[in-house]
CSV table of C-alpha atoms in Angstrom, one decimal:
chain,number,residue,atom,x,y,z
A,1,UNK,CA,0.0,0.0,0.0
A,2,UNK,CA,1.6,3.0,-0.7
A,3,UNK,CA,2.1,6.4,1.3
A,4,UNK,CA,-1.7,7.7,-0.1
A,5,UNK,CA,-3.6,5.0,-0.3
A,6,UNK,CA,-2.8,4.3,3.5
A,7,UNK,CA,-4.3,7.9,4.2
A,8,UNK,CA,-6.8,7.6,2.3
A,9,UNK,CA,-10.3,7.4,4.3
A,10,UNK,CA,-13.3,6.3,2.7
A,11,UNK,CA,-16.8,7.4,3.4
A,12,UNK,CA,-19.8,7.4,1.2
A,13,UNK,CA,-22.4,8.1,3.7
A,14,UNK,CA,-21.4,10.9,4.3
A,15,UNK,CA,-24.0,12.9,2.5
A,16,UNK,CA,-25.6,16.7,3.2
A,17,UNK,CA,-28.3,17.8,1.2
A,18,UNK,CA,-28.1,21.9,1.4
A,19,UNK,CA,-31.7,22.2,0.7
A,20,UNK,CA,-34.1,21.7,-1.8
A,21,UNK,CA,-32.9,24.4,-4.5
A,22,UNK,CA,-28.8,23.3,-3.3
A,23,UNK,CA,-26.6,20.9,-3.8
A,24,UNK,CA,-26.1,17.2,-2.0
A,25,UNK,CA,-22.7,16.9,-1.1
A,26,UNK,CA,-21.2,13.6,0.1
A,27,UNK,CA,-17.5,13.2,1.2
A,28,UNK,CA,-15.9,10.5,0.0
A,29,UNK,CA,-12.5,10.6,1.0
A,30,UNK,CA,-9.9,12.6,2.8
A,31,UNK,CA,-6.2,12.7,2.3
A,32,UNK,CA,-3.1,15.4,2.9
A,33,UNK,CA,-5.0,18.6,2.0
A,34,UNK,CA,-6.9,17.6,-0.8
A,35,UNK,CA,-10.8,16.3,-0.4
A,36,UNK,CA,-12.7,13.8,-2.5
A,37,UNK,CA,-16.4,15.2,-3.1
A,38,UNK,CA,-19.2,13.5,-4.8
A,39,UNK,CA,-22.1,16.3,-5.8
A,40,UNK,CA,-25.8,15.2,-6.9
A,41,UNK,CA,-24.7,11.7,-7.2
A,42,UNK,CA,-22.1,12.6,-10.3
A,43,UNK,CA,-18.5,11.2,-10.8
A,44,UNK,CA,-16.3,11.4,-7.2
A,45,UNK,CA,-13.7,14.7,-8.1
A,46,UNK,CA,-10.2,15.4,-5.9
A,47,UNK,CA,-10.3,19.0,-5.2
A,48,UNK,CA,-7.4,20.8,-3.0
A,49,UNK,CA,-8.6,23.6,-0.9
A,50,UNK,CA,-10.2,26.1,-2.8
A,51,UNK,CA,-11.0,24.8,-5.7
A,52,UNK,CA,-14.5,23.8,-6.9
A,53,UNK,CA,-16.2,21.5,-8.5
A,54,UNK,CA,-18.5,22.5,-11.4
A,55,UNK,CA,-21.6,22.9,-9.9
A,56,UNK,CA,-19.8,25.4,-7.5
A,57,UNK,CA,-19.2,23.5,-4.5
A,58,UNK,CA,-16.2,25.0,-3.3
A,59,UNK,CA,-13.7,23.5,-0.6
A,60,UNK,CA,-12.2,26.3,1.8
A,61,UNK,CA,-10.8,23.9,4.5
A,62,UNK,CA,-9.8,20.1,6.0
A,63,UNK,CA,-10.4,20.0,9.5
A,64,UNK,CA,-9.6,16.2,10.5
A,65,UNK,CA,-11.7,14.2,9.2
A,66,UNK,CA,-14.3,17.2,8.3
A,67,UNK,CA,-14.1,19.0,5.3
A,68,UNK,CA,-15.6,22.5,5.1
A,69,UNK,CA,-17.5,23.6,1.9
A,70,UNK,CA,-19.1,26.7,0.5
A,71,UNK,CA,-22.6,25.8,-1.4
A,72,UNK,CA,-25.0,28.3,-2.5
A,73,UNK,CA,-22.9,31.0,-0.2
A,74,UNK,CA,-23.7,29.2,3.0
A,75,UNK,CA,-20.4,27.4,4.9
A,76,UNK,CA,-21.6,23.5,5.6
A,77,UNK,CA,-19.0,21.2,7.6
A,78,UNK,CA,-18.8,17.6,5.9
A,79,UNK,CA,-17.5,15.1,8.2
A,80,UNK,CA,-16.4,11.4,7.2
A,81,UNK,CA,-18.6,8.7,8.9
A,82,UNK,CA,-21.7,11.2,9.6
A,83,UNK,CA,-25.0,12.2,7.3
A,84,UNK,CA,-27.0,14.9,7.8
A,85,UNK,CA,-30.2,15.0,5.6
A,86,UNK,CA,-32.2,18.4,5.7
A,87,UNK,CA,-35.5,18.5,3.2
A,88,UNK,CA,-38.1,20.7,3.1
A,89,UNK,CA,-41.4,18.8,5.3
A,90,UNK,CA,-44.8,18.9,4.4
A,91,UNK,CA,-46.6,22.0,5.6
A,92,UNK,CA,-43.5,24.0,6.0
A,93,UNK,CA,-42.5,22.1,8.7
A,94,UNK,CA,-38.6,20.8,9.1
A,95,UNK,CA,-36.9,17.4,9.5
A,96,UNK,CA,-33.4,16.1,9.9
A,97,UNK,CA,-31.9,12.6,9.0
A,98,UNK,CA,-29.2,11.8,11.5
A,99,UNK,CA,-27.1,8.2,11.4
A,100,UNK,CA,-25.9,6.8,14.4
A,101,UNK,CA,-22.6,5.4,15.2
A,102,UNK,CA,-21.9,1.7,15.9
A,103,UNK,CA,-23.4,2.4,19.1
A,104,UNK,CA,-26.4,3.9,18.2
A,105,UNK,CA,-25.4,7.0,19.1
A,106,UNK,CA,-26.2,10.4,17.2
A,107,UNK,CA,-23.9,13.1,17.2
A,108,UNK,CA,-24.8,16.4,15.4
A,109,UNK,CA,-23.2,20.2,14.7
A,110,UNK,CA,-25.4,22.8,16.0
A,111,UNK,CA,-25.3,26.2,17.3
A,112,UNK,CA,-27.2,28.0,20.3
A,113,UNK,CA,-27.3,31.8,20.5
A,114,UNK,CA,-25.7,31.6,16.7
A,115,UNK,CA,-23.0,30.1,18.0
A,116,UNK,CA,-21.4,26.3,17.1
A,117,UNK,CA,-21.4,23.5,19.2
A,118,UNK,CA,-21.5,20.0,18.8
A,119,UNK,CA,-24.1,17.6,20.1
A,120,UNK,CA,-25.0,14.5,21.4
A,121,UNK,CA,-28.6,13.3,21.4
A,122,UNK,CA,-29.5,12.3,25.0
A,123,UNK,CA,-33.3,11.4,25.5
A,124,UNK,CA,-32.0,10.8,29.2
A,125,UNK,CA,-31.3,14.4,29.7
A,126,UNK,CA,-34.1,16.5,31.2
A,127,UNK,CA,-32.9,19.6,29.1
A,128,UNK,CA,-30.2,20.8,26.8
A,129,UNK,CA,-26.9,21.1,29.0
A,130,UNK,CA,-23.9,22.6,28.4
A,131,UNK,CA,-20.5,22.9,29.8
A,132,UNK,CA,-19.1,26.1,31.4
A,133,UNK,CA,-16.7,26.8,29.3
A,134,UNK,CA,-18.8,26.4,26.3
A,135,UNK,CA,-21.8,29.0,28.1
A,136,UNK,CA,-19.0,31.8,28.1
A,137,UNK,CA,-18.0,31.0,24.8
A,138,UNK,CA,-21.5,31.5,23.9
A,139,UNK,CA,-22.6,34.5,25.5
A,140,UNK,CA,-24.6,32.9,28.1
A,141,UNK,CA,-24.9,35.0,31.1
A,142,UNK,CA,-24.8,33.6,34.1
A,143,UNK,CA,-25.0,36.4,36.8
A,144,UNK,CA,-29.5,36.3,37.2
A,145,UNK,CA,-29.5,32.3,36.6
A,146,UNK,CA,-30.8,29.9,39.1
A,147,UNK,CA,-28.4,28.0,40.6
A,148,UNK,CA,-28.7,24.4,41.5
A,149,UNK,CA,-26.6,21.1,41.9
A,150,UNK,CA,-26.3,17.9,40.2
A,151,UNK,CA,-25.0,14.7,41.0
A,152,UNK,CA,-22.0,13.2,38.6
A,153,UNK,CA,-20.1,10.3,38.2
A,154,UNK,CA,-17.6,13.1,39.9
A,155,UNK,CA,-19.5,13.8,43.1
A,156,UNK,CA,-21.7,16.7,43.0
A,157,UNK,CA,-21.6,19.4,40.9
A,158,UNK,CA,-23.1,23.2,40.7
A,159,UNK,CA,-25.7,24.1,37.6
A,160,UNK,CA,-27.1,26.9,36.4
A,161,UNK,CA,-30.6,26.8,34.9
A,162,UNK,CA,-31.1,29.2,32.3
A,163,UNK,CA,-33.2,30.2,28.9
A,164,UNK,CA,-31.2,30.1,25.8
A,165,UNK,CA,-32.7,32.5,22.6
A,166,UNK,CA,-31.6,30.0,20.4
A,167,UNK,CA,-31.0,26.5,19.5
A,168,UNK,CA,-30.7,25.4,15.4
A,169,UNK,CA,-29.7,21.5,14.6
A,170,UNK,CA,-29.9,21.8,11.1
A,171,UNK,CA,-33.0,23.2,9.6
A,172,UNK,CA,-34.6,22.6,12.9
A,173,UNK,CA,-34.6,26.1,15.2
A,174,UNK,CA,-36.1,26.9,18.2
A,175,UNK,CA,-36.8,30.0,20.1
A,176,UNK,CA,-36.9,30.5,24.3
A,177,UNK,CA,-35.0,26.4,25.2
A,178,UNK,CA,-34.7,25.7,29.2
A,179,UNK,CA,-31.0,24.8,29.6
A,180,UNK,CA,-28.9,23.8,32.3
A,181,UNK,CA,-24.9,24.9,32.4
A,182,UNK,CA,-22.9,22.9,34.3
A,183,UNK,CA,-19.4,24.0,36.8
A,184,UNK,CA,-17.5,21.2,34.6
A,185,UNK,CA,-16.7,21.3,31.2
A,186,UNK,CA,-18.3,18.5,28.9
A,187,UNK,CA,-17.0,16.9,25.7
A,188,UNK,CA,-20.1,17.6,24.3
A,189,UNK,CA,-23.1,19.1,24.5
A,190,UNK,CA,-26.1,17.2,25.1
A,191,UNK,CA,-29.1,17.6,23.0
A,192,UNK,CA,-32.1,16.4,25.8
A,193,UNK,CA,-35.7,16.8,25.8
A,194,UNK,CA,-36.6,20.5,26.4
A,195,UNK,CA,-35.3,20.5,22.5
A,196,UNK,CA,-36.1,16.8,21.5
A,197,UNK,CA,-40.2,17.0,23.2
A,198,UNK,CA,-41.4,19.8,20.4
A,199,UNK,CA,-39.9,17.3,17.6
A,200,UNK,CA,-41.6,14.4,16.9
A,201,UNK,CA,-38.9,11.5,16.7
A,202,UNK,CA,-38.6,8.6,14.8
A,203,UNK,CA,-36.0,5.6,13.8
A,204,UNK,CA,-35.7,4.9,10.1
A,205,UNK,CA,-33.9,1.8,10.4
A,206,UNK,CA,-29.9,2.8,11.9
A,207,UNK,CA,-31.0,6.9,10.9
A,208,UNK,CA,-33.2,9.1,13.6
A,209,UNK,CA,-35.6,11.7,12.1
A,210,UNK,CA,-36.4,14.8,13.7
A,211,UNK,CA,-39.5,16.5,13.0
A,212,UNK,CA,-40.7,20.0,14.1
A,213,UNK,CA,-43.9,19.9,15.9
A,214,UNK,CA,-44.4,23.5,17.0
């Protein structure tokens, strides 16, 4: 096997549709600074950063194992292993197509207060939580919250409940989300049921939908 071939990583399902009037983009592969991108289903192409294919998918950055694309003027992240589907839903609703891991996990990008974090969906948590140093990365103010405690594998621990303005997985936004921030940091964010009980959920086989309700 030679030196690129042994970097090379494979992933066809990793696929984001942009939208209904955008591009689907799947990453295929990932190697050195140059990014395999299959558009619409057409012929894999090798682009290095900043070049784009010809329906204007353009790559501005390798991050790891995501790549980061410009389609339709919007900045998407692409990573290898994961799918994000976003479409259009009857009624002018929303719904997102996540796949899980090996697991069965479900790990999603997001942002709360316009800001990017990354997720982990957690029916077992009460609300959305956050770590501390992720709230003051954010914005969120913590002076007039509530504060509480929490037990932890690590003993017990301080929160703060607060409202955040903003939480968007995807297509999927809402407006006014209880939220807990906790005194430790966490690896991720988890995505619990004060976001997750206005969708309806649903398994599609390995994939979880999420589908606005209101």
């Amino acid at each position: 096997m030679n030196r690129w071939s042994s970097r090379f990583m494979i992933s066809l399902s990793a696929v984001l549709p942009i939208g209904a009037s955008a591009a689907d983009v799947a990453v295929a592969g990932i190697f050195g600074n140059k990014a395999v991108l299959v558009v619409d289903g057409g012929p894999p192409r090798t682009l290095s950063v900043g070049q784009r294919t010809p329906e204007g998918v353009q790559l501005v950055a390798i991050d790891g194992e995501t790549a980061r694309v410009i389609v339709d003027g919007r900045r998407e992240s692409v990573r290898l292993g994961e799918r994000v589907v976003r479409r259009a839903a009857v009624e002018g609703n929303s719904e997102i197509y996540l796949d899980g891991d090996s697991q069965g996990h479900f790990f999603v990008n997001g942002q709360v207060n316009n800001g990017p974090i990354r997720f982990l969906v957690d029916t077992g948590a009460s609300v959305v939580s956050i770590g501390r140093s992720d709230a003051r990365r954010l914005g969120i103010d913590l002076t007039k919250a509530e504060v509480g405690s929490t037990q932890t594998a690590a003993g017990l621990r301080k929160v703060w409940r607060v409202r955040l303005d903003s939480v968007r997985v995807g297509t999927l936004v809402l407006n006014d989300v209880e939220a807990s921030v906790l005194e430790n940091d966490l690896p991720l964010a988890l995505l619990g049921m004060s976001f997750l009980s206005r969708m309806e959920m649903a398994r599609e086989g390995s994939r979880l939908v999420l589908r606005k309700r209101y």
